[in-house]
Tab-separated table of C-alpha atoms and ligand atoms in Angstrom:
chain	number	residue	atom	x	y	z
A	1	THR	CA	19.690	14.819	-20.054
A	2	GLN	CA	20.000	12.868	-16.831
A	3	ASN	CA	22.070	15.645	-15.249
A	4	ASP	CA	19.062	17.807	-14.574
A	5	ARG	CA	16.110	15.444	-14.867
A	6	SER	CA	15.019	12.402	-12.987
A	7	THR	CA	14.464	9.107	-14.784
A	8	THR	CA	11.538	6.755	-14.531
A	9	PHE	CA	11.841	3.174	-15.710
A	10	THR	CA	9.241	1.088	-17.466
A	11	PRO	CA	9.446	-2.690	-17.810
A	12	SER	CA	8.753	-3.321	-21.454
A	13	LEU	CA	7.392	-6.846	-20.972
A	14	PHE	CA	5.427	-6.186	-17.787
A	15	ASN	CA	2.053	-5.758	-19.470
A	16	SER	CA	2.271	-9.132	-21.139
A	17	VAL	CA	3.190	-10.751	-17.804
A	18	GLU	CA	0.110	-9.139	-16.216
A	19	LYS	CA	-2.103	-10.422	-19.022
A	20	LEU	CA	-0.863	-13.950	-18.495
A	21	LYS	CA	-1.921	-13.798	-14.860
A	22	GLN	CA	-5.396	-12.489	-15.647
A	23	SER	CA	-6.870	-14.936	-18.103
A	24	PRO	CA	-10.638	-14.627	-17.637
A	25	ALA	CA	-11.285	-18.235	-18.659
A	26	LYS	CA	-13.068	-20.700	-16.364
A	27	ARG	CA	-14.256	-18.180	-13.801
A	28	ASN	CA	-17.447	-18.233	-11.823
A	29	GLU	CA	-19.469	-15.359	-13.277
A	30	GLU	CA	-20.789	-14.261	-9.893
A	31	THR	CA	-17.803	-14.569	-7.602
A	32	GLY	CA	-14.791	-14.247	-9.859
A	33	VAL	CA	-13.320	-17.441	-8.394
A	34	LYS	CA	-11.842	-19.936	-10.846
A	35	ARG	CA	-14.318	-22.804	-11.236
A	36	LYS	CA	-11.704	-25.485	-11.721
A	37	ARG	CA	-9.922	-24.624	-8.478
A	38	ASP	CA	-13.241	-24.560	-6.574
A	39	ALA	CA	-14.437	-27.869	-7.900
A	40	LYS	CA	-11.166	-29.517	-7.019
A	41	ASP	CA	-10.604	-28.495	-3.431
A	42	GLY	CA	-13.406	-26.127	-2.465
A	43	ARG	CA	-10.997	-23.482	-1.117
A	44	ILE	CA	-11.513	-19.779	-1.575
A	45	PRO	CA	-8.324	-18.200	-2.903
A	46	PRO	CA	-6.817	-15.446	-0.739
A	47	LEU	CA	-7.882	-12.831	-3.266
A	48	ARG	CA	-10.481	-13.292	-5.971
A	49	PHE	CA	-9.273	-13.682	-9.556
A	50	GLU	CA	-6.156	-15.158	-7.916
A	51	LYS	CA	-4.629	-11.738	-7.708
A	52	LEU	CA	-1.502	-11.533	-5.591
A	53	HIS	CA	-2.017	-7.856	-4.954
A	54	LEU	CA	-4.561	-5.080	-5.422
A	55	THR	CA	-3.926	-1.625	-6.804
A	56	VAL	CA	-4.978	1.753	-5.458
A	57	SER	CA	-6.745	2.479	-8.765
A	58	LEU	CA	-8.761	-0.721	-8.589
A	59	LEU	CA	-9.832	-0.043	-4.997
A	60	SER	CA	-10.749	3.520	-5.938
A	61	GLU	CA	-12.902	2.240	-8.810
A	62	GLN	CA	-14.591	-0.007	-6.260
A	63	THR	CA	-15.782	3.099	-4.389
A	64	TRP	CA	-17.833	3.980	-7.495
A	65	CYS	CA	-19.358	0.553	-8.128
A	66	GLU	CA	-17.994	-2.819	-7.029
A	67	LYS	CA	-19.999	-4.709	-9.601
A	68	LYS	CA	-18.421	-2.595	-12.330
A	69	VAL	CA	-14.927	-3.618	-11.160
A	70	VAL	CA	-15.928	-7.281	-11.283
A	71	TYR	CA	-17.393	-6.927	-14.779
A	72	GLY	CA	-14.075	-5.383	-15.812
A	73	PHE	CA	-12.446	-8.769	-15.105
A	74	LEU	CA	-15.260	-10.925	-16.424
A	75	LYS	CA	-15.836	-8.941	-19.624
A	76	PRO	CA	-12.398	-7.633	-20.630
A	77	GLU	CA	-13.598	-6.952	-24.186
A	78	ILE	CA	-16.164	-4.410	-22.895
A	79	LYS	CA	-13.596	-2.867	-20.563
A	80	LYS	CA	-11.119	-2.518	-23.433
A	81	LYS	CA	-13.712	-0.729	-25.551
A	82	ASP	CA	-14.613	1.550	-22.645
A	83	LYS	CA	-10.941	2.467	-22.147
A	84	GLN	CA	-10.768	3.608	-25.751
A	85	ARG	CA	-13.195	6.442	-25.059
A	86	ILE	CA	-11.728	9.771	-26.091
A	87	GLU	CA	-11.840	11.230	-22.547
A	88	VAL	CA	-9.916	8.253	-21.117
A	89	LYS	CA	-7.246	8.611	-23.817
A	90	THR	CA	-7.029	12.383	-23.334
A	91	GLY	CA	-6.626	11.922	-19.563
A	92	ALA	CA	-3.786	9.445	-20.131
A	93	SER	CA	-1.973	11.809	-22.528
A	94	ILE	CA	-2.219	14.719	-20.071
A	95	HIS	CA	-0.698	12.519	-17.343
A	96	LEU	CA	2.103	11.381	-19.644
A	97	ALA	CA	2.862	14.939	-20.749
A	98	ARG	CA	3.149	16.013	-17.101
A	99	GLU	CA	5.441	13.104	-16.297
A	100	LEU	CA	7.697	13.917	-19.235
A	101	GLU	CA	8.066	17.485	-17.958
A	102	VAL	CA	10.209	16.200	-15.081
A	103	HIS	CA	11.384	12.710	-16.043
A	104	ASP	CA	12.953	10.878	-18.912
A	105	VAL	CA	11.264	7.528	-19.499
A	106	VAL	CA	13.572	4.588	-20.197
A	107	GLN	CA	12.328	1.201	-21.404
A	108	ILE	CA	14.099	-1.804	-19.874
A	109	ASN	CA	13.841	-5.367	-21.162
A	110	ILE	CA	12.910	-7.782	-18.416
A	111	GLN	CA	13.113	-11.546	-18.180
A	112	SER	CA	11.192	-12.427	-15.025
A	113	HIS	CA	8.575	-11.212	-12.540
A	114	GLU	CA	11.463	-10.302	-10.239
A	115	ASP	CA	12.876	-8.056	-12.986
A	116	ALA	CA	9.518	-6.278	-13.315
A	117	VAL	CA	9.453	-5.458	-9.595
A	118	ALA	CA	13.164	-4.563	-9.676
A	119	VAL	CA	12.442	-1.919	-12.317
A	120	SER	CA	9.917	-0.269	-9.978
A	121	LEU	CA	12.473	-0.315	-7.162
A	122	ILE	CA	15.099	1.357	-9.368
A	123	SER	CA	12.601	4.040	-10.373
A	124	MET	CA	11.772	4.650	-6.731
A	125	LEU	CA	15.448	4.879	-5.719
A	126	ASN	CA	16.024	7.416	-8.428
A	127	MET	CA	13.018	9.502	-7.389
A	128	ILE	CA	13.858	9.318	-3.662
A	129	ARG	CA	17.188	11.020	-4.393
A	130	TRP	CA	15.406	13.637	-6.443
A	131	LEU	CA	12.914	14.287	-3.618
A	132	GLU	CA	15.722	14.492	-1.074
A	133	THR	CA	17.143	17.430	-2.975
A	134	GLY	CA	13.783	19.207	-2.726
A	135	GLN	CA	12.679	18.573	-6.321
A	136	CYS	CA	9.282	17.533	-7.618
A	137	VAL	CA	8.744	13.922	-8.724
A	138	ARG	CA	5.908	12.448	-10.751
A	139	GLU	CA	4.585	8.896	-11.104
A	140	LEU	CA	6.286	7.555	-7.975
A	141	PRO	CA	5.479	3.857	-7.377
A	142	VAL	CA	4.470	2.912	-3.827
A	143	PHE	CA	3.499	-0.413	-2.260
A	144	GLY	CA	2.962	-2.119	1.035
A	145	VAL	CA	0.738	-4.377	3.085
A	146	VAL	CA	-2.392	-2.687	4.411
A	147	GLU	CA	-4.993	-4.653	6.389
A	148	GLY	CA	-3.109	-7.811	5.424
A	149	VAL	CA	-3.296	-7.219	1.659
A	150	TYR	CA	-0.440	-6.199	-0.618
A	151	ILE	CA	-1.447	-2.972	-2.369
A	152	LYS	CA	0.505	-1.005	-4.921
A	153	GLY	CA	-0.053	2.280	-6.651
A	154	VAL	CA	1.579	5.194	-8.411
A	155	ILE	CA	1.519	8.676	-6.887
A	156	ASP	CA	0.941	11.382	-9.493
A	157	GLU	CA	3.129	14.038	-7.894
A	158	LEU	CA	5.129	14.809	-4.743
A	159	SER	CA	6.671	18.223	-4.122
A	160	TYR	CA	7.334	20.707	-1.331
A	161	ASN	CA	5.258	23.819	-0.718
A	162	GLN	CA	6.584	27.148	0.533
A	163	LYS	CA	6.273	26.012	4.154
A	164	GLY	CA	8.540	23.052	3.380
A	165	GLU	CA	5.655	20.579	3.722
A	166	LEU	CA	5.571	17.489	1.535
A	167	VAL	CA	2.527	17.745	-0.738
A	168	LEU	CA	0.976	14.736	-2.462
A	169	LYS	CA	-1.046	15.762	-5.487
A	170	ASP	CA	-3.318	13.683	-7.667
A	171	LEU	CA	-4.367	15.025	-11.038
A	172	LYS	CA	-7.896	14.342	-12.254
A	173	THR	CA	-8.855	15.303	-15.759
A	174	ARG	CA	-12.499	16.078	-16.492
A	175	LYS	CA	-14.650	16.390	-19.589
A	176	GLN	CA	-16.882	18.915	-17.788
A	177	ASP	CA	-15.415	22.257	-16.787
A	178	SER	CA	-16.585	21.881	-13.157
A	179	LEU	CA	-15.603	20.131	-9.945
A	180	PRO	CA	-17.021	16.598	-9.499
A	181	GLY	CA	-20.014	15.740	-7.332
A	182	ASP	CA	-19.532	14.100	-3.961
A	183	SER	CA	-19.924	10.491	-5.229
A	184	GLN	CA	-16.909	10.884	-7.482
A	185	ALA	CA	-14.941	13.122	-5.134
A	186	SER	CA	-15.202	10.634	-2.247
A	187	GLY	CA	-13.430	8.014	-4.396
A	188	HIS	CA	-10.705	10.556	-5.171
A	189	ARG	CA	-10.267	11.332	-1.447
A	190	PHE	CA	-10.036	7.621	-0.683
A	191	GLN	CA	-7.376	7.247	-3.388
A	192	VAL	CA	-5.026	9.981	-2.130
A	193	GLY	CA	-5.505	8.810	1.472
A	194	LEU	CA	-4.399	5.322	0.462
A	195	TYR	CA	-1.339	6.734	-1.309
A	196	LYS	CA	-0.352	8.566	1.875
A	197	LEU	CA	-0.820	5.418	3.942
A	198	LEU	CA	1.487	3.479	1.594
A	199	PHE	CA	4.114	6.222	1.266
A	200	ASP	CA	4.344	6.883	5.014
A	201	ALA	CA	4.545	3.171	5.863
A	202	LEU	CA	7.406	2.711	3.382
A	203	PHE	CA	9.466	5.520	4.886
A	204	ARG	CA	8.675	4.506	8.474
A	205	GLY	CA	10.263	1.124	7.682
A	206	GLU	CA	7.006	-0.815	7.981
A	207	VAL	CA	7.484	-2.677	4.685
A	208	LYS	CA	9.648	-5.767	5.207
A	209	LYS	CA	11.547	-7.957	2.782
A	210	GLU	CA	9.278	-10.938	3.488
A	211	HIS	CA	6.173	-8.839	2.677
A	212	VAL	CA	7.380	-8.344	-0.875
A	213	LEU	CA	8.685	-11.888	-1.339
A	214	GLU	CA	5.762	-13.722	0.217
A	215	HIS	CA	2.854	-11.629	-1.049
A	216	LEU	CA	4.143	-11.419	-4.616
A	217	LYS	CA	5.631	-14.940	-4.554
A	218	LEU	CA	9.032	-13.691	-5.699
A	219	ARG	CA	12.384	-15.479	-5.434
A	220	ALA	CA	15.128	-13.646	-3.561
A	221	TYR	CA	17.797	-15.803	-5.262
A	222	GLN	CA	16.568	-14.969	-8.801
A	223	PRO	CA	19.412	-13.340	-10.806
A	224	LEU	CA	18.401	-10.004	-12.325
A	225	GLY	CA	18.397	-9.571	-16.095
A	226	ALA	CA	21.380	-7.910	-17.786
A	227	GLU	CA	19.589	-4.618	-18.533
A	228	VAL	CA	18.187	-4.423	-15.010
A	229	ILE	CA	21.686	-4.924	-13.526
A	230	THR	CA	23.044	-2.105	-15.711
A	231	HIS	CA	20.354	0.331	-14.560
A	232	THR	CA	20.770	-0.752	-10.924
A	233	ALA	CA	24.480	0.102	-11.188
A	234	ASN	CA	23.499	3.517	-12.601
A	235	VAL	CA	21.768	4.348	-9.303
A	236	GLY	CA	24.924	3.305	-7.412
A	237	ILE	CA	23.894	-0.210	-6.353
A	238	ASN	CA	25.919	-3.213	-7.448
A	239	VAL	CA	23.855	-6.358	-7.011
A	240	VAL	CA	23.215	-9.596	-8.856
A	241	THR	CA	20.020	-11.057	-7.388
A	242	PHE	CA	16.579	-9.658	-6.686
A	243	GLY	CA	16.984	-10.277	-2.940
A	244	GLU	CA	20.175	-8.187	-2.844
A	245	LEU	CA	18.429	-5.332	-4.630
A	246	LEU	CA	15.495	-5.521	-2.230
A	247	ASP	CA	17.868	-5.386	0.771
A	248	ALA	CA	19.644	-2.341	-0.687
A	249	PHE	CA	16.311	-0.674	-1.438
A	250	LEU	CA	14.956	-1.149	2.093
A	251	LEU	CA	18.254	0.038	3.579
A	252	THR	CA	18.090	3.214	1.480
A	253	LEU	CA	14.555	3.877	2.728
A	254	SER	CA	15.548	3.355	6.354
A	255	CYS	CA	18.470	5.819	5.969
A	256	SER	CA	16.362	8.409	4.144
A	257	ASP	CA	15.227	11.491	6.037
A	258	LEU	CA	12.184	12.088	3.851
A	259	PRO	CA	9.176	13.185	5.911
A	260	CYS	CA	5.681	11.694	5.862
A	261	VAL	CA	3.180	13.351	3.523
A	262	ASP	CA	1.862	16.551	5.123
A	263	VAL	CA	-0.716	17.757	2.605
A	264	LEU	CA	-3.101	15.891	0.296
A	265	GLN	CA	-4.372	17.721	-2.786
A	266	LEU	CA	-6.653	16.899	-5.691
A	267	GLU	CA	-6.141	18.984	-8.793
A	268	TYR	CA	-8.955	18.998	-11.373
A	269	CYS	CA	-8.045	19.865	-14.940
A	270	HIS	CA	-10.448	20.524	-17.839
A	271	GLN	CA	-9.609	18.244	-20.777
A	272	GLY	CA	-10.815	20.592	-23.502
A	273	SER	CA	-8.864	23.685	-22.449
A	274	SER	CA	-6.191	22.012	-20.247
A	275	SER	CA	-6.951	24.713	-17.681
A	276	ILE	CA	-7.124	24.001	-13.942
A	277	ILE	CA	-10.721	23.861	-12.702
A	278	GLY	CA	-9.720	23.870	-9.055
A	279	THR	CA	-7.541	22.372	-6.348
A	280	VAL	CA	-9.134	20.684	-3.341
A	281	LEU	CA	-7.420	19.942	-0.022
A	282	VAL	CA	-8.185	16.521	1.472
A	283	GLN	CA	-8.339	15.817	5.202
A	284	PHE	CA	-6.676	12.554	6.195
A	285	ASP	CA	-8.543	10.356	8.657
A	286	GLU	CA	-6.667	7.062	8.976
A	287	SER	CA	-9.231	5.148	11.013
A	288	GLN	CA	-12.052	6.083	8.636
A	289	LEU	CA	-9.922	5.190	5.611
A	290	ARG	CA	-8.984	1.807	7.061
A	291	ALA	CA	-12.606	1.034	7.957
A	292	GLU	CA	-13.679	1.828	4.386
A	293	LEU	CA	-10.842	-0.280	2.999
A	294	ARG	CA	-11.766	-3.259	5.201
A	295	GLY	CA	-15.284	-3.080	3.756
A	296	TYR	CA	-13.936	-3.312	0.184
A	297	LEU	CA	-11.493	-6.080	1.069
A	298	GLU	CA	-14.339	-8.294	2.285
A	299	TYR	CA	-15.199	-8.860	-1.366
A	300	TRP	CA	-11.612	-9.691	-2.380
A	301	ARG	CA	-11.256	-12.114	0.516
A	302	GLY	CA	-14.313	-14.016	-0.644
A	303	GLN	CA	-16.348	-13.013	2.425
A	304	ARG	CA	-19.273	-11.651	0.398
A	305	GLU	CA	-20.625	-11.182	-3.114
A	306	PRO	CA	-19.995	-7.979	-5.113
A	307	LYS	CA	-22.457	-5.107	-4.650
A	308	GLY	CA	-23.814	-2.761	-7.296
A	309	VAL	CA	-24.797	0.849	-6.702
A	310	ASP	CA	-27.420	1.902	-4.142
A	311	ILE	CA	-30.839	2.777	-5.557
A	312	GLU	CA	-30.208	6.489	-4.821
A	313	GLU	CA	-27.189	6.307	-7.090
A	314	ALA	CA	-28.813	4.410	-9.954
A	315	TRP	CA	-27.928	7.398	-12.164
A	316	LYS	CA	-24.394	5.959	-12.285
A	317	CYS	CA	-25.731	3.070	-14.406
A	318	THR	CA	-26.813	5.328	-17.277
A	319	SER	CA	-23.218	5.892	-18.365
A	320	CYS	CA	-21.920	2.439	-17.391
A	321	ALA	CA	-20.381	0.259	-20.113
A	322	TYR	CA	-21.922	-2.869	-18.522
A	323	LYS	CA	-25.483	-1.575	-18.178
A	324	GLU	CA	-26.874	-3.982	-20.804
A	325	ILE	CA	-25.559	-7.087	-19.049
A	326	CYS	CA	-25.570	-6.042	-15.396
A	327	ASP	CA	-27.722	-8.373	-13.295
A	328	TRP	CA	-27.679	-5.943	-10.349
A	329	ARG	CA	-29.296	-3.287	-12.524
A	330	LYS	CA	-31.829	-5.751	-13.960
A	331	ASN	CA	-32.852	-6.874	-10.497
B	401	LIG	FE1	-22.649	-0.896	-11.386
B	401	LIG	FE2	-24.858	0.097	-12.465
B	401	LIG	FE3	-22.768	-0.491	-13.989
B	401	LIG	FE4	-24.212	-2.419	-12.875
B	401	LIG	S1	-24.885	-0.972	-14.448
B	401	LIG	S2	-22.005	-2.345	-12.996
B	401	LIG	S3	-24.747	-1.517	-10.903
B	401	LIG	S4	-22.832	1.070	-12.415
């Protein structure tokens, strides 16, 4: 099947590694900073919850309500229940079905954090080749350092239109058979803008080896696991350590003639009928996007407390999973 389809790789142990990093124990309820660390040396960690990186999804959720994002870390049991809502599950299945239309998904056993990142790099290498031949790719991982913070994300779809422009599309599934209001749509616009920023920076050679190693605290000398080495060889790269793979990856990007993203699109799909509600073009304004991002990063850098919704948007609280415990709402 790999003759005519791309392949995307999934680290089978990655989720458990993430969980280990995100234990909610001993955290300050207001700030998200670990109490023990604060009491000991009084320092503010570079990112709250001791996260080494942020994700595009997390930052996009922050556009809706910052307090809600924080409660997601402090009350994982409520978040888990919220994620089990039927519309969330339906949205995830529609995304998976679309991915499987163009890729085969292969599970790879990993043995280290370096292996987990290596799997993403292999997936990207595979998809870059696919894109270079003019094909559509889905679920393309992207990462980079923006405003001093390591951010990663997964682009829903990249393809070329009839004019030969590279189109980045993000699929949004909706319970209602209508386009979203501006509060929701602005978060979606922010999300696709951030994806473009990351994708373009990668292919302009702005992501350096030390960015990945230092921000994610990875070891260049770490030998890759056996399964990872096999799959690396399948994309034509013979390496032994994570650092060698990273070098080969960055070299491939620098030699690639892929263009920057030309068009940003949001596609809204109705969950009940699976029909397309509409497609919206998004204008890209880098300075506005960066200014907005800097505002959100102030929280993660420990420069201010989390904010809830503005009074004009209190309607957001009525459907919020944390409405019974939210101090912002109570106050
Ligand atoms: Fe945000 Fe309102 Fe939910 Fe509180 S109840 S987390 S302010 S949406």
